[in-house]
Short mmCIF file of C-alpha atoms and ligand atoms in Angstrom, two decimals:
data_model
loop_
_atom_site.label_atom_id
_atom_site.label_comp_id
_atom_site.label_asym_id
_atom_site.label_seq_id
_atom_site.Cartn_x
_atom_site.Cartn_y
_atom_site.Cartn_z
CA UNK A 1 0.00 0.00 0.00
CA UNK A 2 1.24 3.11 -0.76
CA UNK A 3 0.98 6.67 0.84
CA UNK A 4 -1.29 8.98 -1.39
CA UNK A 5 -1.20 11.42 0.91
CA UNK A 6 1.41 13.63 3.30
CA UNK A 7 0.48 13.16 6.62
CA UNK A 8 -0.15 16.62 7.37
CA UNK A 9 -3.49 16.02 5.83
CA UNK A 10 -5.77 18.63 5.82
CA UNK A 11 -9.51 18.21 7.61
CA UNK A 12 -7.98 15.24 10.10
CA UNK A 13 -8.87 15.35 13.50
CA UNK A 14 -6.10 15.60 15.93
CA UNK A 15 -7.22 13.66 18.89
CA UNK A 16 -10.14 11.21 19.17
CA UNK A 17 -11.76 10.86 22.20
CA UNK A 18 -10.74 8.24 24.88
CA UNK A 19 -12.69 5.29 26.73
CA UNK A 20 -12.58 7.40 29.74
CA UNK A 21 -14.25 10.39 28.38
CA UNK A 22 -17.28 8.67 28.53
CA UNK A 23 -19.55 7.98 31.71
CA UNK A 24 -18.82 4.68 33.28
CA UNK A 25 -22.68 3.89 33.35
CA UNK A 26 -23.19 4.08 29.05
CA UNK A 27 -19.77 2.33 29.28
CA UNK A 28 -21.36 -0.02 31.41
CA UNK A 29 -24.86 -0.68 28.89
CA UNK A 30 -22.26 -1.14 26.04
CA UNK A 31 -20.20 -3.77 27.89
CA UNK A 32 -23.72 -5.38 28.81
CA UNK A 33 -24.60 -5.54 24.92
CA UNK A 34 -21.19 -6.81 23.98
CA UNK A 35 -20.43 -3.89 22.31
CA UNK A 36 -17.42 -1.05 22.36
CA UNK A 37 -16.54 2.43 20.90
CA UNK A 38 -14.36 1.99 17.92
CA UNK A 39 -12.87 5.51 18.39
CA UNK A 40 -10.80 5.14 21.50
CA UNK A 41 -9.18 2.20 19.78
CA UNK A 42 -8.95 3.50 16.47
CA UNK A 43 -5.52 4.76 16.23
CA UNK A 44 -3.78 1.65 18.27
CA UNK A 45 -5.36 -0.02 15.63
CA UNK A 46 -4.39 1.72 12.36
CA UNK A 47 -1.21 3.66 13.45
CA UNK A 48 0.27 6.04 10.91
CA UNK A 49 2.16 4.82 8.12
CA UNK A 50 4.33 1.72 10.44
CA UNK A 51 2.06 -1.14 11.94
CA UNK A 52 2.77 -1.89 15.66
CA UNK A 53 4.39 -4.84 15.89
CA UNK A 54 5.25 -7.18 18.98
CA UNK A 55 7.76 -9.00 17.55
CA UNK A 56 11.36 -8.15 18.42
CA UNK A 57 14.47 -8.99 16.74
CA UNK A 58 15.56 -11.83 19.03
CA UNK A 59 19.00 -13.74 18.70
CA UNK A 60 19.31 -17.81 19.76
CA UNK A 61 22.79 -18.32 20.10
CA UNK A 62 23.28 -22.51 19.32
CA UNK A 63 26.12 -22.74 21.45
CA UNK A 64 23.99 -22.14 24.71
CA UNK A 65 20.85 -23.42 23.54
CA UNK A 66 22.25 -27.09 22.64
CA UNK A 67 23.18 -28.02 26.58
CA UNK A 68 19.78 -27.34 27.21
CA UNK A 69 18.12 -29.14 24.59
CA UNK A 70 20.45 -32.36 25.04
CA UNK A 71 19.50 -31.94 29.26
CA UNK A 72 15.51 -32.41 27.76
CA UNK A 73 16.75 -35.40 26.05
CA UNK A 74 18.10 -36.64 29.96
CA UNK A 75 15.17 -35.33 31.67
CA UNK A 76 11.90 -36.80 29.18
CA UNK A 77 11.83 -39.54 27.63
CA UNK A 78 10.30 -39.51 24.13
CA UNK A 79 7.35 -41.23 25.32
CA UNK A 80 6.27 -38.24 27.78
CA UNK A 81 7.24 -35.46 24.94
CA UNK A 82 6.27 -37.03 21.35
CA UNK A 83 8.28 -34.49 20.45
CA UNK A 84 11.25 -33.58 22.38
CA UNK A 85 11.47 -29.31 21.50
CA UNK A 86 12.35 -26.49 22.23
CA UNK A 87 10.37 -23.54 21.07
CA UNK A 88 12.34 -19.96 20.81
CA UNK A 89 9.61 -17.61 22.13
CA UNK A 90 9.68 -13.98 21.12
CA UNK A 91 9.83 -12.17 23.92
CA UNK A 92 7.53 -9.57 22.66
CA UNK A 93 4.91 -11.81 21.70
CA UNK A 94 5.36 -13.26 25.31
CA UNK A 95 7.34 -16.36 25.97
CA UNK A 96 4.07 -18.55 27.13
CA UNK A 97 2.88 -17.83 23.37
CA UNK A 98 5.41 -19.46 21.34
CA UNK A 99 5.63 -17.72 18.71
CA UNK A 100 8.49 -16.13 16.84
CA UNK A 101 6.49 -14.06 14.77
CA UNK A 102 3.02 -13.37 13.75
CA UNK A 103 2.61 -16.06 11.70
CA UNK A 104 6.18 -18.33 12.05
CA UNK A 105 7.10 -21.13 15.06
CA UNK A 106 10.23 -21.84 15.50
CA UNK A 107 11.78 -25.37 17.69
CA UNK A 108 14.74 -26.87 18.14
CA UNK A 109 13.89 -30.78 18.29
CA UNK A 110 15.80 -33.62 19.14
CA UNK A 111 15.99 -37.24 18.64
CA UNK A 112 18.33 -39.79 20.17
CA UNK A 113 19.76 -42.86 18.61
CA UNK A 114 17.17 -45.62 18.47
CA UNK A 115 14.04 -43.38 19.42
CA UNK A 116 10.38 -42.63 17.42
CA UNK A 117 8.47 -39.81 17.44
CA UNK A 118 5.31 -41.44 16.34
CA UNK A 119 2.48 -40.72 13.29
CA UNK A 120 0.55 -37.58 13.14
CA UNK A 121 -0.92 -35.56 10.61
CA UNK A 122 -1.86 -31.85 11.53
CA UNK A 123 -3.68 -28.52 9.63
CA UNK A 124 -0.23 -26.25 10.29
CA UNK A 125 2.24 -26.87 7.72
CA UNK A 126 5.78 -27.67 9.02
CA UNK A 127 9.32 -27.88 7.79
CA UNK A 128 12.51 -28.87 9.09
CA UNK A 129 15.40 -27.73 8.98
CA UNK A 130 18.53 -29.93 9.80
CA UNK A 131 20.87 -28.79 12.19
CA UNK A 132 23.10 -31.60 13.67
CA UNK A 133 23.41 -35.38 13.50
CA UNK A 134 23.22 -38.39 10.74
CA UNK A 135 21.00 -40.99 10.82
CA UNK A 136 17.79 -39.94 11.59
CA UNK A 137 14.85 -39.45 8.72
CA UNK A 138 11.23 -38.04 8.59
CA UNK A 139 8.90 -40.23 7.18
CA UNK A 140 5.75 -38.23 5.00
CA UNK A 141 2.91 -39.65 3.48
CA UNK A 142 5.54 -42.64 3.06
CA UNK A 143 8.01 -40.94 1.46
CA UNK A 144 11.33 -41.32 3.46
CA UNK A 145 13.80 -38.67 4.04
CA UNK A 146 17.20 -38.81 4.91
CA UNK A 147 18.16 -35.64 7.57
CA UNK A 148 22.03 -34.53 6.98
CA UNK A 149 22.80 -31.06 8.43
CA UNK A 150 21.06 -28.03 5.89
CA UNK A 151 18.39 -30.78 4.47
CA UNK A 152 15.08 -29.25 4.37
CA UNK A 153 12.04 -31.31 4.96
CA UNK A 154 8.51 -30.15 4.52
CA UNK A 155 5.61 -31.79 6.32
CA UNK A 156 2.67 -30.01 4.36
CA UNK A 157 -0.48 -29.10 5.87
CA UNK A 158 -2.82 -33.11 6.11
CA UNK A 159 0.07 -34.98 5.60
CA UNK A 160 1.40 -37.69 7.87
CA UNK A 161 5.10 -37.50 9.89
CA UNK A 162 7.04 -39.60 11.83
CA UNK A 163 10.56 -39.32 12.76
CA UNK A 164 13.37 -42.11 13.22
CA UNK A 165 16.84 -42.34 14.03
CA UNK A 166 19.28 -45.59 13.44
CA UNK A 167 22.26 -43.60 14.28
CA UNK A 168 24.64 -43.26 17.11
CA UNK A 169 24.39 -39.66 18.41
CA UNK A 170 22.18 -37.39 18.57
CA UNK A 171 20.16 -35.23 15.67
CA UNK A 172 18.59 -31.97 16.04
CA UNK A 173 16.48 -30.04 13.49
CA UNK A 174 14.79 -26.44 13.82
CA UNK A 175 11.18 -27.01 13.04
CA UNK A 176 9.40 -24.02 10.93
CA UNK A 177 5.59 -24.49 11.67
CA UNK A 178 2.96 -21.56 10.91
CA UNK A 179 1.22 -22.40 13.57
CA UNK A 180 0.01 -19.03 14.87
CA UNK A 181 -1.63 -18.18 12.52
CA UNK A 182 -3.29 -21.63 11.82
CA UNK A 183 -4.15 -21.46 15.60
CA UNK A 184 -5.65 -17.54 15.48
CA UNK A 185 -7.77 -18.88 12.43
CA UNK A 186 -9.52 -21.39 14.28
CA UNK A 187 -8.14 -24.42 12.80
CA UNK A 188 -5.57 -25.81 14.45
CA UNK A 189 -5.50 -29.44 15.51
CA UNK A 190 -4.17 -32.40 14.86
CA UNK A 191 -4.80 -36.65 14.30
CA UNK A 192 -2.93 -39.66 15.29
CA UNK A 193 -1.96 -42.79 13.17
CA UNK A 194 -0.15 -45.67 12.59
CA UNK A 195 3.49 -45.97 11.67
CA UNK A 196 3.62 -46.13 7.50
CA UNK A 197 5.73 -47.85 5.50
CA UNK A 198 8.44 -46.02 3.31
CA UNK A 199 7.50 -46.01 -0.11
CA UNK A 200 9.93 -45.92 -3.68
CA UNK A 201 9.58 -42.36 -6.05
CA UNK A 202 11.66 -39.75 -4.07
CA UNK A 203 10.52 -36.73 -4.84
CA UNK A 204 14.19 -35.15 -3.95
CA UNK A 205 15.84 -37.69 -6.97
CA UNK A 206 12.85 -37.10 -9.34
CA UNK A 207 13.04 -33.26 -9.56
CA UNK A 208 17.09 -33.25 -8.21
CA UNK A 209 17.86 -30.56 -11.74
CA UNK A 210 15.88 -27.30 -11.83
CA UNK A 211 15.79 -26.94 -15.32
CA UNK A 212 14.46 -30.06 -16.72
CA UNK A 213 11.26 -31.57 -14.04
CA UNK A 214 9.72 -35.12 -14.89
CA UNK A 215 7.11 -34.71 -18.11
CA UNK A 216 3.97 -34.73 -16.43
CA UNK A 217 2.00 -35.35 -19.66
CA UNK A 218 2.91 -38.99 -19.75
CA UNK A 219 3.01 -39.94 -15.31
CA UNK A 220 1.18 -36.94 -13.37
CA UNK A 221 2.19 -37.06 -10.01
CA UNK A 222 -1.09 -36.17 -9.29
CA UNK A 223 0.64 -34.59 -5.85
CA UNK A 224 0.32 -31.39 -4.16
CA UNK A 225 3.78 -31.37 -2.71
CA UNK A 226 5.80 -33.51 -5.41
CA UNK A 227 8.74 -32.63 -3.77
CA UNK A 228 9.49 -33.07 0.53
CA UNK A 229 13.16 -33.56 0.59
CA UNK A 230 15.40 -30.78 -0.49
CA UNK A 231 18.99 -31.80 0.34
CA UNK A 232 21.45 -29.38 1.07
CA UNK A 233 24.56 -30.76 -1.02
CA UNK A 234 22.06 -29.72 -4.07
CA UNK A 235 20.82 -26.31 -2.93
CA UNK A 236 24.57 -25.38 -2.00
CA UNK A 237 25.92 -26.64 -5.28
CA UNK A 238 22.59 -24.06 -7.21
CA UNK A 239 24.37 -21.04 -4.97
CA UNK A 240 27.94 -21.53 -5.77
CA UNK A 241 26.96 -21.77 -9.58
CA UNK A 242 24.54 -19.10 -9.09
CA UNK A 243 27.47 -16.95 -7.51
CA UNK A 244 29.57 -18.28 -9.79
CA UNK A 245 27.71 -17.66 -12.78
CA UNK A 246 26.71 -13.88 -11.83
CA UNK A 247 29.34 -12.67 -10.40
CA UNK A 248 27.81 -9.04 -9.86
CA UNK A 249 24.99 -9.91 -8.38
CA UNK A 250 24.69 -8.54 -5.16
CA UNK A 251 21.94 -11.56 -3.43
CA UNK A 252 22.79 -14.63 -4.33
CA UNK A 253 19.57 -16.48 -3.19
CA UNK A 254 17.24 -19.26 -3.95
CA UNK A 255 13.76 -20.35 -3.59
CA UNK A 256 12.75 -23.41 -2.70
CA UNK A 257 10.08 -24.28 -4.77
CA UNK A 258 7.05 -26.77 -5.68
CA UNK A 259 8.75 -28.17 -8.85
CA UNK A 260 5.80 -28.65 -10.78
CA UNK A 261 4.53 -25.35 -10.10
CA UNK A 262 7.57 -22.76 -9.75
CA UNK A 263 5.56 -21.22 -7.00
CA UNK A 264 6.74 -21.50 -3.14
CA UNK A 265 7.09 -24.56 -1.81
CA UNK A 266 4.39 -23.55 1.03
CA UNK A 267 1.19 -22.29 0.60
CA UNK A 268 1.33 -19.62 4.20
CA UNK A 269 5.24 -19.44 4.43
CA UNK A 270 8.56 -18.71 2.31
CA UNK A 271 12.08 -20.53 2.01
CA UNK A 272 14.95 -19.29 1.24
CA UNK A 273 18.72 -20.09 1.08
CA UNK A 274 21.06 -17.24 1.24
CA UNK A 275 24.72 -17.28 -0.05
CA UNK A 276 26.74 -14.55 1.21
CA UNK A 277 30.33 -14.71 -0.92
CA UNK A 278 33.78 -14.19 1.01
CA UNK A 279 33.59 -10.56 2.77
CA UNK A 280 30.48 -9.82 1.63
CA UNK A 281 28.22 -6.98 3.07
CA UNK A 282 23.94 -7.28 2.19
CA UNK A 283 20.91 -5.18 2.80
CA UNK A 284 18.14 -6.83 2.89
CA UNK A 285 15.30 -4.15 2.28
CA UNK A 286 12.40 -3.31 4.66
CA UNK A 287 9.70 -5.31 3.49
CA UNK A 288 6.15 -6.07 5.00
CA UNK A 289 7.16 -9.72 6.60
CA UNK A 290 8.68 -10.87 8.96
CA UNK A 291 11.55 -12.75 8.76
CA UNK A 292 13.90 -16.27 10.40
CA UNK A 293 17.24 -16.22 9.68
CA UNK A 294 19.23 -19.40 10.38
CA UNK A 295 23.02 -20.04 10.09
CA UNK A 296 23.90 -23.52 8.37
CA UNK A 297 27.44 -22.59 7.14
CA UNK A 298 29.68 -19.75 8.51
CA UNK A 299 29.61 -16.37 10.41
CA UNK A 300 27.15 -13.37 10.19
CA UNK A 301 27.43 -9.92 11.58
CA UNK A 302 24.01 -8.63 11.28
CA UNK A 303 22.53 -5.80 12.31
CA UNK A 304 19.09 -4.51 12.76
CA UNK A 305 17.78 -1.09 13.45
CA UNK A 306 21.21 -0.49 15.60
CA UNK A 307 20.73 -4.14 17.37
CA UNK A 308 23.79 -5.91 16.39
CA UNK A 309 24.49 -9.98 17.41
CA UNK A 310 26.78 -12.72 15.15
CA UNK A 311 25.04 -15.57 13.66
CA UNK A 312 27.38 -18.31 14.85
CA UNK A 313 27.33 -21.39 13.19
CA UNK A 314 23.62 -23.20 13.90
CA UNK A 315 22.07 -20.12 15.18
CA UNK A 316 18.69 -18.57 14.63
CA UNK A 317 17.25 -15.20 14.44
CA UNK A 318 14.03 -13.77 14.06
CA UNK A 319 13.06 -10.00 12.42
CA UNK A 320 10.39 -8.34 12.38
CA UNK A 321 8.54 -6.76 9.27
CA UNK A 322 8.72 -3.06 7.46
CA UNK A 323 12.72 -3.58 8.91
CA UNK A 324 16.06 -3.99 6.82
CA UNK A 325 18.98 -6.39 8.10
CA UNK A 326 22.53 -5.33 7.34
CA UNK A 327 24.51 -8.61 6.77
CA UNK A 328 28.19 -9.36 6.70
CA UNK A 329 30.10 -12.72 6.04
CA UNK A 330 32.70 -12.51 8.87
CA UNK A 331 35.22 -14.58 6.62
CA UNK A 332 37.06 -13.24 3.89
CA UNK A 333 37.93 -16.59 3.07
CA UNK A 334 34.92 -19.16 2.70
CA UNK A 335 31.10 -18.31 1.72
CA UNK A 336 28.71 -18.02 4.57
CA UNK A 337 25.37 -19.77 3.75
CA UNK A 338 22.54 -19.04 5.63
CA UNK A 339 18.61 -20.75 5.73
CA UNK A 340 15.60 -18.42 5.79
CA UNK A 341 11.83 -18.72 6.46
CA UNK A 342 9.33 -15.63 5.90
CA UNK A 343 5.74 -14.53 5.54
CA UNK A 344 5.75 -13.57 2.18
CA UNK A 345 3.43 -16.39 0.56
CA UNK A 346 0.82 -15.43 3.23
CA UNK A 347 1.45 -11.33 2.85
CA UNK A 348 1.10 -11.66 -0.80
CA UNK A 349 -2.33 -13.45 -0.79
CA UNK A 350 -3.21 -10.98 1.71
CA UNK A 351 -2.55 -8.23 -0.80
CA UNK A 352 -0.57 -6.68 1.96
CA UNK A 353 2.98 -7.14 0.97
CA UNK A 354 5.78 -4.09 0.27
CA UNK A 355 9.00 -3.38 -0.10
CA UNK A 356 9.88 -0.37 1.69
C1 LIG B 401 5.00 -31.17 15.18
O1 LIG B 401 4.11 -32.01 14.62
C2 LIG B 401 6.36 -31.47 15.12
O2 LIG B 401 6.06 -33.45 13.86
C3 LIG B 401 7.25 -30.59 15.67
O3 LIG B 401 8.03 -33.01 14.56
C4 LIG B 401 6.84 -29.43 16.28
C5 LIG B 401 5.06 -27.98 16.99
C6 LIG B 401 3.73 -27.68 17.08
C7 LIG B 401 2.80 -28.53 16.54
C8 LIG B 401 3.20 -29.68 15.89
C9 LIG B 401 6.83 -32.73 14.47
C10 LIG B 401 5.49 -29.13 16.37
C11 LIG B 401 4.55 -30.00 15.81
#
């Protein structure tokens, strides 16, 4: 949306008048009817020109979060957690909310060698991201993925999971779920079932090239998600050629995508994988969503509005919309490579995304 006027518009009325203006015994017959004045509320509601926002730009540092999240794996068994996580709150969305943003959850999960997180199928849509560990695998709707450190997994809305691991140490993943928003809709819940057997056709080797997909004319997939398993040895190889290949552009990013569509991989949120070459500074431009930045390869110095952490190997930040990110590959040496999640899908259905 764009301004179409200055704000020192003419004929606008300066201050409205506030709930306590008004006798407590009308105040009272309103209450009684379930009903409210709008204009008390009306500016908290439509500020000028920025929305209010309660997410804050929050920092989880891997290195301090890990103890904690291998002390859960002492403390519960699987069987009393399902699944072992846990969730980085946004402080200014309150930490009992668990939420990182408006619309994204974010959890660090861990399995152990030999455990099961059994069968479910839930409305949210989920993805993982792997973080740590060999050997484990998410099973959906049969189709069995492998989890290696910067694999991404999706677990689309009505589609069953499981996890497994027949390794020997432990595996961690950061789970992207939007399950706020699912939940503030209404809709949320979930259904149990049995444990399904892996099935041949991986999506992952079937569509493994971006430019040529399987011809759909003669064997329709007749899927929604075609594709669950994007591993990372094929989206880093797409960034170094892309990098490689245009060498003055200044983002070298991908999308992952639906293969048979082009369109995001999601329906309510976005993934990305960022490439930032040797010594390289970014800006990433104010735009409506927010935005989960996750470290899978390298050092970061980012800074937002004046806040200024690292993104150490592993870690995980969260920013909110309608605010640019400054980024900076600490080595001068190696690529940094870094995951990101955002609400872009959903703002653009809205009609409410912008670049700023
Ligand atoms: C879920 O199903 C998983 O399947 C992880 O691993 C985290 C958080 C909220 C709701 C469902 C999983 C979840 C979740």
């Amino acid at each position: 949306m764009q301004d179409t006027q200055d704000t020192k518009d003419t004929g606008r009325f300066e201050s409205l008048g506030r709930l306590e203006d008004l006798p407590q015994s009308y105040r009272d017959e309103l209450t009684a009817q379930n009903l409210a004045p709008l204009w008390p509320s009306l500016r908290a509601m439509l500020p000028p020109h920025v929305p209010a926002r309660r997410t804050e730009t929050t920092h989880w540092a891997y290195r301090s979060l890990r103890p904690l999240l291998l002390k859960a794996g002492e403390l519960t068994p699987i069987e009393k957690a399902e699944r072992r996580v846990l969730v980085l709150a946004n402080p200014g969305h309150g930490i009992d909310k668990m939420q990182a943003s408006p619309a994204i959850y974010l959890g660090m999960q861990l399995l152990l060698p030999g455990e099961k997180a059994p069968a479910h199928r839930h409305t949210p849509n989920a993805v993982r991201m792997v973080v740590e560990g060999t050997g484990a695998w998410t099973l959906v709707d049969g189709e069995k993925c492998p989890m290696n450190r910067g694999d991404l997994i999706l677990t689309p809305s009505g589609m069953w999971h499981e996890h497994g691991h027949d390794g020997a140490d432990p595996v961690i993943w950061l789970d992207v779920l939007d399950i706020p928003l699912v939940y503030y809709m209404e809709t949320s819940y979930h259904v149990e079932g049995p444990h399904q057997e892996a099935q041949a056709g991986q999506g992952a080797k079937a569509y493994a090239r971006g430019g040529v997909v399987p011809t759909t004319v003669f064997q329709r997939s007749g899927k929604r998600y075609p594709m669950l398993c994007y591993p990372w040895a094929d989206t880093r190889a797409a960034l170094l050629s892309l990098a490689e290949d245009q060498p003055d552009t200044g983002a070298v990013q991908v999308t992952y995508v639906n293969p048979e569509t082009g369109r995001d991989a999601e329906n309510i949120l976005g993934f990305y994988a960022l490439m930032l070459r040797p010594g390289q500074s970014l800006r990433l431009a104010a735009r409506s969503p927010a935005q989960v930045l996750h470290q899978i390869e390298g050092q970061t110095d980012v800074d937002v509005d004046g806040k200024a952490f690292a993104l150490l190997e592993a870690d995980t930040a969260v920013v909110p919309g309608y605010t640019a990110v400054e980024l900076r590959n600490r080595s001068e040496l190696e690529p940094a490579f870094i995951f990101m999640a955002d609400e872009s899908p959903l703002h653009r259905k809205l009609g409410v995304y912008e670049t700023r």
